[in-house]
PDB file of C-alpha atoms in Angstrom:
ATOM      1  CA  MET A 162      20.226 -19.663  63.207  1.00  0.00           C
ATOM      2  CA  LYS A 163      17.786 -16.943  62.318  1.00  0.00           C
ATOM      3  CA  ALA A 164      16.334 -16.576  58.783  1.00  0.00           C
ATOM      4  CA  LEU A 165      16.973 -13.444  57.021  1.00  0.00           C
ATOM      5  CA  PRO A 166      14.053 -11.332  56.400  1.00  0.00           C
ATOM      6  CA  LEU A 167      12.858 -11.175  52.680  1.00  0.00           C
ATOM      7  CA  ARG A 168      13.089  -7.904  50.960  1.00  0.00           C
ATOM      8  CA  THR A 169       9.797  -6.201  50.918  1.00  0.00           C
ATOM      9  CA  ARG A 170       8.543  -3.455  48.682  1.00  0.00           C
ATOM     10  CA  PRO A 171       7.603  -0.196  49.945  1.00  0.00           C
ATOM     11  CA  SER A 172       3.785   0.190  50.246  1.00  0.00           C
ATOM     12  CA  HIS A 173       3.929   2.863  47.457  1.00  0.00           C
ATOM     13  CA  GLN A 174       4.923   0.223  44.733  1.00  0.00           C
ATOM     14  CA  ARG A 175       2.640  -2.443  45.338  1.00  0.00           C
ATOM     15  CA  GLY A 176       0.786  -3.338  42.049  1.00  0.00           C
ATOM     16  CA  SER A 177       3.281  -1.672  39.884  1.00  0.00           C
ATOM     17  CA  ALA A 178       4.007  -5.110  38.189  1.00  0.00           C
ATOM     18  CA  ALA A 179       0.227  -5.427  37.344  1.00  0.00           C
ATOM     19  CA  ILE A 180       0.321  -2.036  35.590  1.00  0.00           C
ATOM     20  CA  GLU A 181       3.520  -2.593  33.675  1.00  0.00           C
ATOM     21  CA  PHE A 182       2.071  -5.960  32.372  1.00  0.00           C
ATOM     22  CA  ALA A 183      -1.099  -4.216  31.304  1.00  0.00           C
ATOM     23  CA  MET A 184       0.840  -1.461  29.497  1.00  0.00           C
ATOM     24  CA  VAL A 185       3.056  -3.908  27.639  1.00  0.00           C
ATOM     25  CA  PHE A 186       0.189  -6.151  26.854  1.00  0.00           C
ATOM     26  CA  LEU A 187      -1.933  -3.213  25.407  1.00  0.00           C
ATOM     27  CA  LEU A 188       0.933  -1.488  23.586  1.00  0.00           C
ATOM     28  CA  GLY A 189       2.879  -4.469  22.552  1.00  0.00           C
ATOM     29  CA  VAL A 190       1.248  -7.824  22.527  1.00  0.00           C
ATOM     30  CA  LEU A 191      -2.199  -6.792  21.394  1.00  0.00           C
ATOM     31  CA  PRO A 192      -1.172  -5.026  18.154  1.00  0.00           C
ATOM     32  CA  LEU A 193       0.926  -7.899  17.183  1.00  0.00           C
ATOM     33  CA  LEU A 194      -1.777 -10.078  17.544  1.00  0.00           C
ATOM     34  CA  LEU A 195      -4.251  -7.889  15.449  1.00  0.00           C
ATOM     35  CA  ILE A 196      -1.600  -7.736  12.720  1.00  0.00           C
ATOM     36  CA  THR A 197      -1.080 -11.493  12.553  1.00  0.00           C
ATOM     37  CA  MET A 198      -4.865 -12.132  12.599  1.00  0.00           C
ATOM     38  CA  THR A 199      -5.273  -9.713   9.668  1.00  0.00           C
ATOM     39  CA  GLY A 200      -2.538 -11.393   7.792  1.00  0.00           C
ATOM     40  CA  VAL A 201      -4.240 -14.819   8.248  1.00  0.00           C
ATOM     41  CA  MET A 202      -7.593 -13.447   7.124  1.00  0.00           C
ATOM     42  CA  ILE A 203      -5.873 -11.874   3.912  1.00  0.00           C
ATOM     43  CA  PHE A 204      -4.431 -15.406   3.302  1.00  0.00           C
ATOM     44  CA  ALA A 205      -7.788 -17.154   3.839  1.00  0.00           C
ATOM     45  CA  ALA A 206      -9.564 -14.641   1.449  1.00  0.00           C
ATOM     46  CA  GLN A 207      -6.728 -15.336  -1.284  1.00  0.00           C
ATOM     47  CA  GLU A 208      -7.366 -18.905  -0.951  1.00  0.00           C
ATOM     48  CA  ALA A 209     -11.172 -18.636  -1.234  1.00  0.00           C
ATOM     49  CA  LEU A 210     -10.361 -16.479  -4.270  1.00  0.00           C
ATOM     50  CA  SER A 211      -8.048 -19.167  -5.666  1.00  0.00           C
ATOM     51  CA  LEU A 212     -10.903 -21.888  -4.940  1.00  0.00           C
ATOM     52  CA  ALA A 213     -13.620 -19.778  -6.652  1.00  0.00           C
ATOM     53  CA  SER A 214     -11.786 -19.223  -9.781  1.00  0.00           C
ATOM     54  CA  ALA A 215     -10.838 -22.927 -10.163  1.00  0.00           C
ATOM     55  CA  GLU A 216     -14.237 -24.079  -9.270  1.00  0.00           C
ATOM     56  CA  GLY A 217     -15.783 -21.756 -11.744  1.00  0.00           C
ATOM     57  CA  ALA A 218     -13.592 -22.748 -14.423  1.00  0.00           C
ATOM     58  CA  ARG A 219     -14.204 -26.382 -13.700  1.00  0.00           C
ATOM     59  CA  ALA A 220     -17.953 -25.797 -13.794  1.00  0.00           C
ATOM     60  CA  ALA A 221     -17.443 -24.173 -17.416  1.00  0.00           C
ATOM     61  CA  LEU A 222     -16.734 -27.574 -18.502  1.00  0.00           C
ATOM     62  CA  GLN A 223     -20.184 -28.636 -18.038  1.00  0.00           C
ATOM     63  CA  TYR A 224     -22.157 -29.527 -21.246  1.00  0.00           C
ATOM     64  CA  GLY A 225     -24.164 -26.753 -22.643  1.00  0.00           C
ATOM     65  CA  THR A 226     -24.196 -23.606 -24.636  1.00  0.00           C
ATOM     66  CA  THR A 227     -21.448 -21.101 -24.056  1.00  0.00           C
ATOM     67  CA  ALA A 228     -24.036 -18.873 -22.316  1.00  0.00           C
ATOM     68  CA  GLN A 229     -24.985 -21.920 -20.001  1.00  0.00           C
ATOM     69  CA  ARG A 230     -21.284 -22.448 -19.284  1.00  0.00           C
ATOM     70  CA  GLN A 231     -20.781 -18.981 -18.226  1.00  0.00           C
ATOM     71  CA  THR A 232     -23.708 -19.146 -15.932  1.00  0.00           C
ATOM     72  CA  ASN A 233     -22.371 -22.487 -14.421  1.00  0.00           C
ATOM     73  CA  ALA A 234     -19.029 -20.869 -14.015  1.00  0.00           C
ATOM     74  CA  CYS A 235     -20.493 -17.704 -12.276  1.00  0.00           C
ATOM     75  CA  ASN A 236     -22.637 -19.768  -9.892  1.00  0.00           C
ATOM     76  CA  ALA A 237     -20.040 -21.996  -8.739  1.00  0.00           C
ATOM     77  CA  ALA A 238     -17.675 -19.244  -8.314  1.00  0.00           C
ATOM     78  CA  GLN A 239     -20.244 -17.454  -6.248  1.00  0.00           C
ATOM     79  CA  ARG A 240     -20.939 -20.445  -3.943  1.00  0.00           C
ATOM     80  CA  SER A 241     -17.110 -20.870  -3.327  1.00  0.00           C
ATOM     81  CA  MET A 242     -16.529 -17.246  -2.373  1.00  0.00           C
ATOM     82  CA  SER A 243     -20.060 -16.503  -0.596  1.00  0.00           C
ATOM     83  CA  TRP A 244     -18.376 -15.755   2.657  1.00  0.00           C
ATOM     84  CA  LEU A 245     -16.294 -12.759   1.139  1.00  0.00           C
ATOM     85  CA  LEU A 246     -19.287 -11.591  -0.819  1.00  0.00           C
ATOM     86  CA  THR A 247     -21.348 -11.631   2.587  1.00  0.00           C
ATOM     87  CA  PHE A 248     -18.609  -9.809   4.398  1.00  0.00           C
ATOM     88  CA  SER A 249     -18.368  -7.177   1.707  1.00  0.00           C
ATOM     89  CA  GLY A 250     -22.140  -6.580   1.147  1.00  0.00           C
ATOM     90  CA  GLU A 251     -21.605  -7.197  -2.599  1.00  0.00           C
ATOM     91  CA  SER A 252     -23.503  -8.993  -5.201  1.00  0.00           C
ATOM     92  CA  ALA A 253     -21.956 -11.351  -7.667  1.00  0.00           C
ATOM     93  CA  SER A 254     -23.592 -10.308 -11.018  1.00  0.00           C
ATOM     94  CA  CYS A 255     -21.222 -11.847 -13.551  1.00  0.00           C
ATOM     95  CA  THR A 256     -20.074  -9.724 -16.318  1.00  0.00           C
ATOM     96  CA  THR A 257     -17.287  -9.645 -18.694  1.00  0.00           C
ATOM     97  CA  PRO A 258     -13.719  -8.947 -17.186  1.00  0.00           C
ATOM     98  CA  THR A 259     -13.040  -5.334 -16.711  1.00  0.00           C
ATOM     99  CA  THR A 260     -10.173  -3.330 -18.340  1.00  0.00           C
ATOM    100  CA  PRO A 261      -7.378  -2.120 -15.972  1.00  0.00           C
ATOM    101  CA  GLY A 262      -8.811   0.917 -14.307  1.00  0.00           C
ATOM    102  CA  GLY A 263     -12.397   0.002 -14.972  1.00  0.00           C
ATOM    103  CA  THR A 264     -15.189  -0.747 -12.663  1.00  0.00           C
ATOM    104  CA  TYR A 265     -14.714  -3.333 -10.000  1.00  0.00           C
ATOM    105  CA  VAL A 266     -16.621  -6.673 -10.222  1.00  0.00           C
ATOM    106  CA  PRO A 267     -16.147  -9.512  -7.887  1.00  0.00           C
ATOM    107  CA  ILE A 268     -16.664 -12.419 -10.493  1.00  0.00           C
ATOM    108  CA  ALA A 269     -15.940 -11.793 -14.196  1.00  0.00           C
ATOM    109  CA  VAL A 270     -16.449 -14.559 -16.639  1.00  0.00           C
ATOM    110  CA  SER A 271     -15.194 -14.075 -20.135  1.00  0.00           C
ATOM    111  CA  ALA A 272     -16.979 -15.012 -23.368  1.00  0.00           C
ATOM    112  CA  ALA A 273     -15.493 -18.141 -25.346  1.00  0.00           C
ATOM    113  CA  ALA A 274     -12.332 -16.758 -26.918  1.00  0.00           C
ATOM    114  CA  PRO A 275      -9.247 -18.139 -28.493  1.00  0.00           C
ATOM    115  CA  CYS A 276      -6.826 -19.564 -25.765  1.00  0.00           C
ATOM    116  CA  PRO A 277      -3.554 -17.590 -25.230  1.00  0.00           C
ATOM    117  CA  THR A 278      -1.473 -20.480 -25.812  1.00  0.00           C
ATOM    118  CA  ASN A 279      -3.390 -22.260 -28.459  1.00  0.00           C
ATOM    119  CA  ALA A 280      -5.428 -20.068 -30.832  1.00  0.00           C
ATOM    120  CA  ALA A 281      -7.117 -23.099 -32.488  1.00  0.00           C
ATOM    121  CA  ALA A 282      -8.705 -23.942 -29.050  1.00  0.00           C
ATOM    122  CA  THR A 283     -11.480 -22.008 -27.068  1.00  0.00           C
ATOM    123  CA  CYS A 284     -11.276 -20.905 -23.582  1.00  0.00           C
ATOM    124  CA  ILE A 285     -13.267 -19.377 -20.885  1.00  0.00           C
ATOM    125  CA  THR A 286     -11.367 -17.331 -18.056  1.00  0.00           C
ATOM    126  CA  VAL A 287     -12.980 -16.717 -14.673  1.00  0.00           C
ATOM    127  CA  VAL A 288     -11.541 -13.832 -12.580  1.00  0.00           C
ATOM    128  CA  THR A 289     -12.480 -13.420  -8.862  1.00  0.00           C
ATOM    129  CA  SER A 290     -11.303 -10.396  -6.806  1.00  0.00           C
ATOM    130  CA  PHE A 291     -12.036  -8.918  -3.488  1.00  0.00           C
ATOM    131  CA  ASP A 292     -11.803  -4.937  -2.840  1.00  0.00           C
ATOM    132  CA  TYR A 293      -9.729  -4.982   0.300  1.00  0.00           C
ATOM    133  CA  ASP A 294      -9.340  -1.159   0.306  1.00  0.00           C
ATOM    134  CA  ASN A 295     -12.994  -0.726   0.739  1.00  0.00           C
ATOM    135  CA  HIS A 296     -13.503  -3.589   2.758  1.00  0.00           C
ATOM    136  CA  PRO A 297     -10.554  -4.318   5.250  1.00  0.00           C
ATOM    137  CA  PHE A 298     -10.995  -7.031   7.933  1.00  0.00           C
ATOM    138  CA  ILE A 299      -9.884  -4.833  10.565  1.00  0.00           C
ATOM    139  CA  PRO A 300     -10.217  -1.116  10.026  1.00  0.00           C
ATOM    140  CA  GLY A 301      -6.990   0.733   9.818  1.00  0.00           C
ATOM    141  CA  THR A 302      -5.043  -2.258   8.363  1.00  0.00           C
ATOM    142  CA  LYS A 303      -5.530  -1.043   4.810  1.00  0.00           C
ATOM    143  CA  THR A 304      -2.540   1.417   5.035  1.00  0.00           C
ATOM    144  CA  LEU A 305      -0.267  -1.348   6.504  1.00  0.00           C
ATOM    145  CA  TYR A 306      -0.932  -3.953   4.067  1.00  0.00           C
ATOM    146  CA  GLY A 307      -1.632  -1.755   1.220  1.00  0.00           C
ATOM    147  CA  TRP A 308       2.096  -1.387   0.202  1.00  0.00           C
ATOM    148  CA  ALA A 309       2.462  -5.251  -0.145  1.00  0.00           C
ATOM    149  CA  MET A 310      -0.589  -6.350  -1.770  1.00  0.00           C
ATOM    150  CA  GLY A 311      -2.141  -3.583  -4.012  1.00  0.00           C
ATOM    151  CA  SER A 312      -5.876  -2.508  -3.909  1.00  0.00           C
ATOM    152  CA  ASN A 313      -7.489  -5.773  -4.898  1.00  0.00           C
ATOM    153  CA  LEU A 314      -6.964  -9.450  -4.046  1.00  0.00           C
ATOM    154  CA  SER A 315      -7.582 -11.632  -7.268  1.00  0.00           C
ATOM    155  CA  SER A 316      -7.327 -14.865  -8.756  1.00  0.00           C
ATOM    156  CA  THR A 317      -7.752 -16.140 -12.349  1.00  0.00           C
ATOM    157  CA  ALA A 318      -8.373 -19.355 -13.847  1.00  0.00           C
ATOM    158  CA  THR A 319      -8.719 -20.486 -17.601  1.00  0.00           C
ATOM    159  CA  VAL A 320     -10.132 -23.518 -19.079  1.00  0.00           C
ATOM    160  CA  GLN A 321     -10.138 -25.008 -22.611  1.00  0.00           C
ATOM    161  CA  LEU A 322     -13.528 -25.963 -23.715  1.00  0.00           C
ATOM    162  CA  ASP A 323     -14.167 -29.059 -25.765  1.00  0.00           C
ATOM    163  CA  LEU A 324     -16.692 -27.615 -28.410  1.00  0.00           C
TER     164      LEU A 324
END
């Protein structure tokens, strides 16, 4: 018995599967991967900010004057979010927290003030933030993620002092 010949493509269609794969990859898969990677980087930045504010608040518990505690908090937060500061090219000069609509600072350490939940106690608040609008991880994704996260990523930690 004789085997049936395999269907062969005409010579003018050879290589069309490779071109179709390249188009699907470039227009479909690659943008999906870029969006996913940017989302992962935003999550990592938010986690770094949370860690930095918590470490800053913890460092404010070290013994010393209020000014020394504020400096300790600032230095600890700066160490914890150093990769974000390096990426954005910003310096972390610690200032008092800004009012809404004020100027942006990456690390803000408040002065010792009455705690929000217990006015008899004294607290220090550490706020860390990253301006994603001016420093997006992948250019062009600011518009994509802007509707979901706002302009700044930030984290806040408050610690009660034992004065």
